[in-house]
Amino acid sequence: MRTDSTRSGEGHDLRHHGDAEVRDDGARLTDLAVNVRADTPPAWLRERIAGSLTGLAAYPDGRAARAAVAARHEVPVERVLLTAGAAEAFVLLARALAFRHPVVVHPQFTEPEAALRDAGHAVERVLLREEDGFRLDAAAVPEDADLVIVGNPTNPTSVLHPAATIAALARPGRTLVVDEAFLDAVPGEREALAGRTDVPGLVVLRSLTKTWSLAGLRIGYVLAAPETVAALERAQPLWPVSSPALAAAEACMEPRALAEAAHAAHRVATDRAHLVAGLREFAPDGLRVVEPAEGPFVLVRLPRAAEVRRHLRDLGFAVRRGDTFPGLGEEWLRSAVRDRATVNSFLQALDQAVTLAQG
């Protein structure tokens, strides 16, 4: 496997995220740019959140939610930190811990690198290559890196790396951060490292905003060694997670919620297979799908992608541009997985958009 490394932060808008595609006039568009499930939160979860509103006069108490997360992953509560979404955890890591040589494996979610740079760190990138299927090779990471950040499954490539390959990155004195924000969308949570206590320096980040459509509520958590959790907690402001978010976290750890999430993961896999099959039909037009896709989104490369994306907007669909991800360029687009009817409509629009771009 070949990789490229760079310390340059130029050329990519690390603060651009999928929600930018649907701001302002985005209400008229079918949103395939954001990887949040469209059919949640379910009624029972909305009711739990609404029920917490009667207690807003009291300061948030996260003990019950923290215990619920710990029980779900079978770890002590001292290994759990609740955060205002996984994004807050990246900021805490960048500001609370000291690093000499942080490395971010790309293409992946850009917020970790942005947080590190904002905190004054010089970040080295390891760029996974398209010709290697964007697969991770532990040998590509510099041996002296004392912080390594990797996503699994990785946004935007939808590649699911073997847990053993990621664990092989662990070293004495190294913090290994694994962003598992989309792991609960993988059937059986294959290749998960959450709950592992035998990997030195391991920090796992989880988000509840994707599967449960809680992006507006901001709730996630960190699983790490107690001393790491304590350091991150000291960097948090007082009461960082709201009472409604805590209520949601506790509810999402319950058996029926876990069963519902597991069912949703299988449904996503079925819908993704339908989307990928449809996208393969565009191979004569030069479109290539990154496979095997394992997340609730699919990355494609195609000629004139910027034009295709603009035409798709005119046809009522928003997809995520890929050129803001280090390691990708303007010819890349990412689409969220949706239900079969939505996928069929999208594929019809894509056919028109490709034709218009070629014309």
PDB file of N, CA, C and O in Angstrom, residues 5 48 73 81 100 124 129 143 166 174 196 208 312 336:
ATOM      1  N   SER A   5       2.242  11.654   2.769  1.00  0.00           N
ATOM      2  CA  SER A   5       2.159  12.400   4.014  1.00  0.00           C
ATOM      3  C   SER A   5       2.412  13.866   3.732  1.00  0.00           C
ATOM      4  O   SER A   5       3.201  14.214   2.860  1.00  0.00           O
ATOM      5  N   ARG A  48     -39.399  10.566  25.425  1.00  0.00           N
ATOM      6  CA  ARG A  48     -38.433  10.570  26.522  1.00  0.00           C
ATOM      7  C   ARG A  48     -37.742  11.927  26.641  1.00  0.00           C
ATOM      8  O   ARG A  48     -37.513  12.436  27.739  1.00  0.00           O
ATOM      9  N   HIS A  73     -21.566  -0.988  27.165  1.00  0.00           N
ATOM     10  CA  HIS A  73     -20.277  -1.425  26.636  1.00  0.00           C
ATOM     11  C   HIS A  73     -19.493  -2.292  27.626  1.00  0.00           C
ATOM     12  O   HIS A  73     -18.348  -2.660  27.343  1.00  0.00           O
ATOM     13  N   LEU A  81     -17.045   9.167  29.154  1.00  0.00           N
ATOM     14  CA  LEU A  81     -17.255  10.612  29.234  1.00  0.00           C
ATOM     15  C   LEU A  81     -18.336  10.994  28.244  1.00  0.00           C
ATOM     16  O   LEU A  81     -18.238  10.694  27.045  1.00  0.00           O
ATOM     17  N   ARG A 100       3.304  15.633  20.521  1.00  0.00           N
ATOM     18  CA  ARG A 100       4.434  16.152  19.755  1.00  0.00           C
ATOM     19  C   ARG A 100       4.245  15.916  18.264  1.00  0.00           C
ATOM     20  O   ARG A 100       4.670  16.718  17.449  1.00  0.00           O
ATOM     21  N   GLU A 124       0.276  16.018  10.814  1.00  0.00           N
ATOM     22  CA  GLU A 124       0.708  15.255   9.643  1.00  0.00           C
ATOM     23  C   GLU A 124      -0.447  14.411   9.147  1.00  0.00           C
ATOM     24  O   GLU A 124      -1.181  13.810   9.931  1.00  0.00           O
ATOM     25  N   ARG A 129      -4.972   5.695  -0.389  1.00  0.00           N
ATOM     26  CA  ARG A 129      -5.055   5.848  -1.839  1.00  0.00           C
ATOM     27  C   ARG A 129      -6.244   5.112  -2.429  1.00  0.00           C
ATOM     28  O   ARG A 129      -6.607   4.022  -1.986  1.00  0.00           O
ATOM     29  N   GLU A 143       6.192   5.852  12.869  1.00  0.00           N
ATOM     30  CA  GLU A 143       6.400   5.153  14.126  1.00  0.00           C
ATOM     31  C   GLU A 143       6.437   6.106  15.312  1.00  0.00           C
ATOM     32  O   GLU A 143       6.051   5.741  16.427  1.00  0.00           O
ATOM     33  N   ILE A 166      -6.504  -1.799  13.013  1.00  0.00           N
ATOM     34  CA  ILE A 166      -6.480  -0.563  13.795  1.00  0.00           C
ATOM     35  C   ILE A 166      -5.757  -0.784  15.114  1.00  0.00           C
ATOM     36  O   ILE A 166      -4.925   0.032  15.527  1.00  0.00           O
ATOM     37  N   ARG A 174       1.453   6.231  22.833  1.00  0.00           N
ATOM     38  CA  ARG A 174       0.636   6.745  21.726  1.00  0.00           C
ATOM     39  C   ARG A 174      -0.836   6.723  22.106  1.00  0.00           C
ATOM     40  O   ARG A 174      -1.323   5.747  22.670  1.00  0.00           O
ATOM     41  N   ARG A 196     -13.269  -2.277  24.329  1.00  0.00           N
ATOM     42  CA  ARG A 196     -11.988  -2.959  24.491  1.00  0.00           C
ATOM     43  C   ARG A 196     -11.141  -2.215  25.529  1.00  0.00           C
ATOM     44  O   ARG A 196     -11.004  -0.996  25.480  1.00  0.00           O
ATOM     45  N   LEU A 208     -24.480   9.578  19.024  1.00  0.00           N
ATOM     46  CA  LEU A 208     -25.883   9.145  18.976  1.00  0.00           C
ATOM     47  C   LEU A 208     -26.698  10.019  18.033  1.00  0.00           C
ATOM     48  O   LEU A 208     -27.913   9.872  17.944  1.00  0.00           O
ATOM     49  N   LEU A 312     -27.964  18.205  -9.971  1.00  0.00           N
ATOM     50  CA  LEU A 312     -28.770  17.469  -9.002  1.00  0.00           C
ATOM     51  C   LEU A 312     -29.538  18.428  -8.095  1.00  0.00           C
ATOM     52  O   LEU A 312     -30.708  18.175  -7.762  1.00  0.00           O
ATOM     53  N   ALA A 336     -25.716   9.922   0.974  1.00  0.00           N
ATOM     54  CA  ALA A 336     -26.258   9.142   2.079  1.00  0.00           C
ATOM     55  C   ALA A 336     -27.157   8.040   1.546  1.00  0.00           C
ATOM     56  O   ALA A 336     -27.738   8.150   0.453  1.00  0.00           O
TER      57      ALA A 336
END
